[in-house]
Amino acid sequence: QQPVQSPQAVILREGEDAVINCSSSKALYSVHWYRQKHGEAPVFLMILLKGGEQKGHDKISASFNEKKQQSSLYLTASQLSYSGTYFCGTVGRTYNFNKFYFGSGTKLNVKP
Amino acid sequence: KAGVTQTPRYLIKTRGQQVTLSCSPISGHRSVSWYQQTPGQGLQFLFEYFSETQRNKGNFPGRFSGRQFSNSRSEMNVSTLELGDSALYLCASSSLGTGINEKLFFGSGTQLSVL
């Protein structure tokens, strides 16, 4: 049930845009996005719930298409501070309790 | 409000030894989950504890175990260490446990190296 992320890595110049995709073979009720900077803890960015909503965090936004079972994270006019690894996460259910499945991550490197 | 605290930050062990990692969640959070992070594998779920009870577990051998205390602090134990256990071990706390609308707060992790 691990979601699939693409691309695995992106190199950008400051001010450029990027899109990170996350897809699942299972039905999704929500998609979570986290960012982890080198040597630091992953930090929550946003949760998207079923309903095709979009959310934003500074110049980072995301969409969720539950019919296609995928989510996309949009980084607009990227800044150096956006560098890090981005993970999407989905929630599945086993043993009668929820369980988190994270994608393998997309490494974003923003250069001056 | 203090964040999630993991100790120790770094550990070096040899094959066959055992190790115990500690995680103190955010005050008031009752759920602690553990993840193994290796390059290229992302975050692999180990287990989740809620109010001292294991709620769920991932696909790891029985050498990996955990527990949670009444103050919500959690420990993870790995016995008979193998080289492949070298990884960053992250814990995350949340108020109500893993849920579709529940965000996780991660600690900085314990970097375990097995020689």
Short mmCIF file of C-alpha atoms in Angstrom, two decimals:
data_model
loop_
_atom_site.label_atom_id
_atom_site.label_comp_id
_atom_site.label_asym_id
_atom_site.label_seq_id
_atom_site.Cartn_x
_atom_site.Cartn_y
_atom_site.Cartn_z
CA GLN A 1 0.00 0.00 0.00
CA GLN A 2 3.05 2.26 -0.11
CA PRO A 3 2.28 5.23 -2.37
CA VAL A 4 4.51 5.87 -5.35
CA GLN A 5 6.20 9.23 -5.69
CA SER A 6 7.70 10.82 -8.77
CA PRO A 7 10.14 12.12 -9.63
CA GLN A 8 12.75 10.70 -7.25
CA ALA A 9 14.85 13.85 -7.45
CA VAL A 10 14.55 17.39 -8.81
CA ILE A 11 17.15 20.11 -9.23
CA LEU A 12 15.86 23.65 -9.61
CA ARG A 13 17.14 27.18 -9.77
CA GLU A 14 15.63 29.72 -7.40
CA GLY A 15 12.37 31.02 -8.79
CA GLU A 16 11.55 27.94 -10.85
CA ASP A 17 8.48 25.77 -10.30
CA ALA A 18 8.24 22.06 -9.55
CA VAL A 19 5.54 19.42 -9.26
CA ILE A 20 5.81 16.28 -7.15
CA ASN A 21 3.32 13.49 -7.70
CA CYS A 22 2.02 10.83 -5.36
CA SER A 23 -0.20 7.96 -6.45
CA SER A 24 -1.70 4.93 -4.81
CA SER A 25 -3.17 1.64 -5.98
CA LYS A 26 -5.64 1.76 -3.08
CA ALA A 27 -8.56 4.08 -2.49
CA LEU A 28 -7.47 7.22 -0.70
CA TYR A 29 -9.33 9.14 1.98
CA SER A 30 -6.55 11.63 2.58
CA VAL A 31 -3.03 12.47 1.52
CA HIS A 32 -0.45 13.96 3.86
CA TRP A 33 2.66 15.86 2.84
CA TYR A 34 5.84 16.26 4.90
CA ARG A 35 9.19 17.85 4.22
CA GLN A 36 12.47 16.72 5.73
CA LYS A 37 15.56 18.88 5.57
CA HIS A 38 18.93 17.21 5.78
CA GLY A 39 19.64 16.03 9.31
CA GLU A 40 16.30 17.24 10.63
CA ALA A 41 12.95 15.76 11.53
CA PRO A 42 10.20 15.55 8.91
CA VAL A 43 7.84 18.50 9.26
CA PHE A 44 4.15 18.50 8.46
CA LEU A 45 3.09 20.58 5.46
CA MET A 46 -0.56 19.80 4.84
CA ILE A 47 -3.33 17.22 4.76
CA LEU A 48 -5.73 16.93 1.87
CA LEU A 49 -9.02 15.22 2.47
CA LYS A 50 -11.35 13.52 0.05
CA GLY A 51 -13.22 16.12 -2.00
CA GLY A 52 -10.67 17.38 -4.52
CA GLU A 53 -9.71 20.31 -2.37
CA GLN A 54 -6.54 22.26 -2.75
CA LYS A 55 -4.47 23.64 0.07
CA GLY A 56 -1.61 26.02 0.35
CA HIS A 57 1.37 26.60 2.58
CA ASP A 58 3.30 29.75 1.59
CA LYS A 59 3.90 29.21 -2.12
CA ILE A 60 3.46 25.46 -1.80
CA SER A 61 0.07 24.08 -2.72
CA ALA A 62 -1.38 20.66 -3.39
CA SER A 63 -4.31 18.99 -5.02
CA PHE A 64 -5.99 15.67 -4.38
CA ASN A 65 -7.94 13.68 -6.94
CA GLU A 66 -9.50 10.74 -5.15
CA LYS A 67 -10.90 9.27 -8.37
CA LYS A 68 -7.43 9.00 -9.82
CA GLN A 69 -6.04 8.10 -6.37
CA GLN A 70 -3.32 10.67 -6.65
CA SER A 71 -2.09 13.93 -5.25
CA SER A 72 0.29 16.56 -6.58
CA LEU A 73 2.42 19.04 -4.66
CA TYR A 74 3.15 22.32 -6.44
CA LEU A 75 6.15 24.43 -5.48
CA THR A 76 5.89 27.85 -7.06
CA ALA A 77 8.78 30.31 -7.42
CA SER A 78 10.99 28.01 -5.36
CA GLN A 79 13.27 29.38 -2.68
CA LEU A 80 16.51 27.97 -1.30
CA SER A 81 14.60 27.07 1.87
CA TYR A 82 12.44 24.63 -0.11
CA SER A 83 15.35 22.21 -0.47
CA GLY A 84 14.76 18.90 1.24
CA THR A 85 13.03 15.60 0.76
CA TYR A 86 9.28 15.62 0.34
CA PHE A 87 7.21 12.66 1.45
CA CYS A 88 3.60 11.93 0.78
CA GLY A 89 1.75 9.69 3.19
CA THR A 90 -1.49 7.80 3.02
CA VAL A 91 -3.52 6.08 5.70
CA GLY A 92 -4.55 2.45 5.40
CA ARG A 93 -6.20 0.11 7.85
CA THR A 94 -4.91 -3.17 9.27
CA TYR A 95 -5.60 -5.00 12.50
CA ASN A 96 -8.63 -2.70 12.95
CA PHE A 97 -6.43 0.34 13.33
CA ASN A 98 -5.03 2.91 10.95
CA LYS A 99 -1.51 2.71 9.63
CA PHE A 100 0.61 5.25 7.83
CA TYR A 101 2.24 4.47 4.48
CA PHE A 102 4.88 6.89 3.24
CA GLY A 103 6.24 7.19 -0.26
CA SER A 104 9.97 6.80 -0.81
CA GLY A 105 10.40 10.56 -1.07
CA THR A 106 11.35 13.17 -3.65
CA LYS A 107 14.64 14.96 -3.09
CA LEU A 108 14.42 18.61 -4.08
CA ASN A 109 17.57 20.68 -4.49
CA VAL A 110 17.10 24.42 -5.10
CA LYS A 111 20.24 26.19 -6.26
CA PRO A 112 20.96 29.93 -6.33
CA LYS B 1 5.44 23.47 24.16
CA ALA B 2 8.37 21.09 23.88
CA GLY B 3 8.60 18.98 20.75
CA VAL B 4 9.22 15.28 20.38
CA THR B 5 12.48 14.23 21.99
CA GLN B 6 14.47 11.19 20.95
CA THR B 7 17.53 9.88 22.71
CA PRO B 8 20.25 9.12 22.04
CA ARG B 9 20.94 11.04 18.83
CA TYR B 10 23.63 8.64 17.64
CA LEU B 11 24.42 5.03 18.48
CA ILE B 12 27.14 2.71 17.31
CA LYS B 13 26.70 -0.99 18.05
CA THR B 14 28.15 -4.24 16.83
CA ARG B 15 26.33 -7.19 15.33
CA GLY B 16 24.59 -9.36 17.88
CA GLN B 17 24.16 -6.63 20.45
CA GLN B 18 20.84 -5.16 21.45
CA VAL B 19 19.79 -1.54 21.62
CA THR B 20 17.06 0.54 23.24
CA LEU B 21 15.88 3.85 21.83
CA SER B 22 13.71 6.33 23.67
CA CYS B 23 11.02 8.75 22.55
CA SER B 24 9.20 11.38 24.61
CA PRO B 25 6.11 12.71 22.81
CA ILE B 26 4.62 16.15 22.96
CA SER B 27 2.86 16.70 26.23
CA GLY B 28 -0.73 15.50 26.02
CA HIS B 29 -0.16 13.26 23.02
CA ARG B 30 -1.11 9.66 23.65
CA SER B 31 0.11 8.09 20.43
CA VAL B 32 3.69 7.28 19.54
CA SER B 33 4.64 5.59 16.29
CA TRP B 34 8.05 4.43 15.14
CA TYR B 35 9.57 4.46 11.66
CA GLN B 36 12.76 3.17 10.11
CA GLN B 37 14.31 5.41 7.49
CA THR B 38 16.96 4.15 5.08
CA PRO B 39 18.24 5.78 1.89
CA GLY B 40 15.91 5.02 -0.98
CA GLN B 41 13.33 3.23 1.19
CA GLY B 42 11.62 6.21 2.68
CA LEU B 43 9.88 5.80 6.01
CA GLN B 44 8.88 2.27 6.93
CA PHE B 45 6.31 1.88 9.68
CA LEU B 46 7.42 -0.21 12.65
CA PHE B 47 4.61 0.07 15.19
CA GLU B 48 2.25 2.43 16.94
CA TYR B 49 1.39 2.64 20.62
CA PHE B 50 -1.59 4.39 22.07
CA SER B 51 -2.20 4.61 25.81
CA GLU B 52 0.33 1.83 26.49
CA THR B 53 -1.21 -0.58 23.97
CA GLN B 54 0.27 -1.56 20.64
CA ARG B 55 -2.30 -0.66 18.03
CA ASN B 56 -0.57 -1.70 14.87
CA LYS B 57 2.69 -3.05 13.60
CA GLY B 58 4.62 -3.15 10.36
CA ASN B 59 6.39 -5.98 8.58
CA PHE B 60 9.48 -6.24 10.71
CA PRO B 61 10.93 -9.32 12.44
CA GLY B 62 10.21 -10.03 16.07
CA ARG B 63 13.66 -8.67 16.99
CA PHE B 64 12.00 -5.26 16.86
CA SER B 65 9.80 -4.58 19.83
CA GLY B 66 8.49 -1.61 21.71
CA ARG B 67 6.52 -0.45 24.65
CA GLN B 68 4.84 2.64 25.98
CA PHE B 69 4.71 3.83 29.54
CA SER B 70 1.90 5.50 31.44
CA ASN B 71 3.44 8.93 30.78
CA SER B 72 3.27 8.17 27.02
CA ARG B 73 7.04 7.88 26.68
CA SER B 74 7.96 5.02 24.42
CA GLU B 75 10.94 2.78 23.94
CA MET B 76 11.94 0.68 21.00
CA ASN B 77 14.22 -2.31 21.38
CA VAL B 78 16.14 -4.17 18.73
CA SER B 79 17.77 -7.42 19.76
CA THR B 80 20.50 -9.38 17.99
CA LEU B 81 21.44 -6.48 15.76
CA GLU B 82 22.23 -7.09 12.11
CA LEU B 83 24.15 -4.89 9.69
CA GLY B 84 20.91 -4.17 7.84
CA ASP B 85 19.44 -2.55 10.94
CA SER B 86 21.64 0.50 10.37
CA ALA B 87 19.18 3.31 9.81
CA LEU B 88 17.65 6.48 11.15
CA TYR B 89 14.87 5.59 13.57
CA LEU B 90 12.20 8.24 13.87
CA CYS B 91 9.36 8.45 16.28
CA ALA B 92 6.28 10.56 15.81
CA SER B 93 3.62 11.62 18.25
CA SER B 94 0.03 12.61 17.69
CA SER B 95 -2.91 13.44 19.84
CA LEU B 96 -5.38 10.80 18.71
CA GLY B 97 -3.23 8.35 16.78
CA THR B 98 -2.87 7.66 13.08
CA GLY B 99 -5.88 9.00 11.26
CA ILE B 100 -6.90 10.47 7.96
CA ASN B 101 -6.95 13.97 9.42
CA GLU B 102 -4.32 13.66 12.14
CA LYS B 103 -0.90 15.18 11.68
CA LEU B 104 2.28 13.67 13.02
CA PHE B 105 5.02 15.47 14.94
CA PHE B 106 8.39 13.86 14.41
CA GLY B 107 11.47 13.76 16.57
CA SER B 108 14.94 14.30 15.09
CA GLY B 109 15.63 10.59 15.19
CA THR B 110 18.30 8.22 16.44
CA GLN B 111 20.96 7.33 13.89
CA LEU B 112 21.94 3.72 14.53
CA SER B 113 25.06 2.28 12.98
CA VAL B 114 25.70 -1.44 13.28
CA LEU B 115 29.29 -2.54 12.66
#
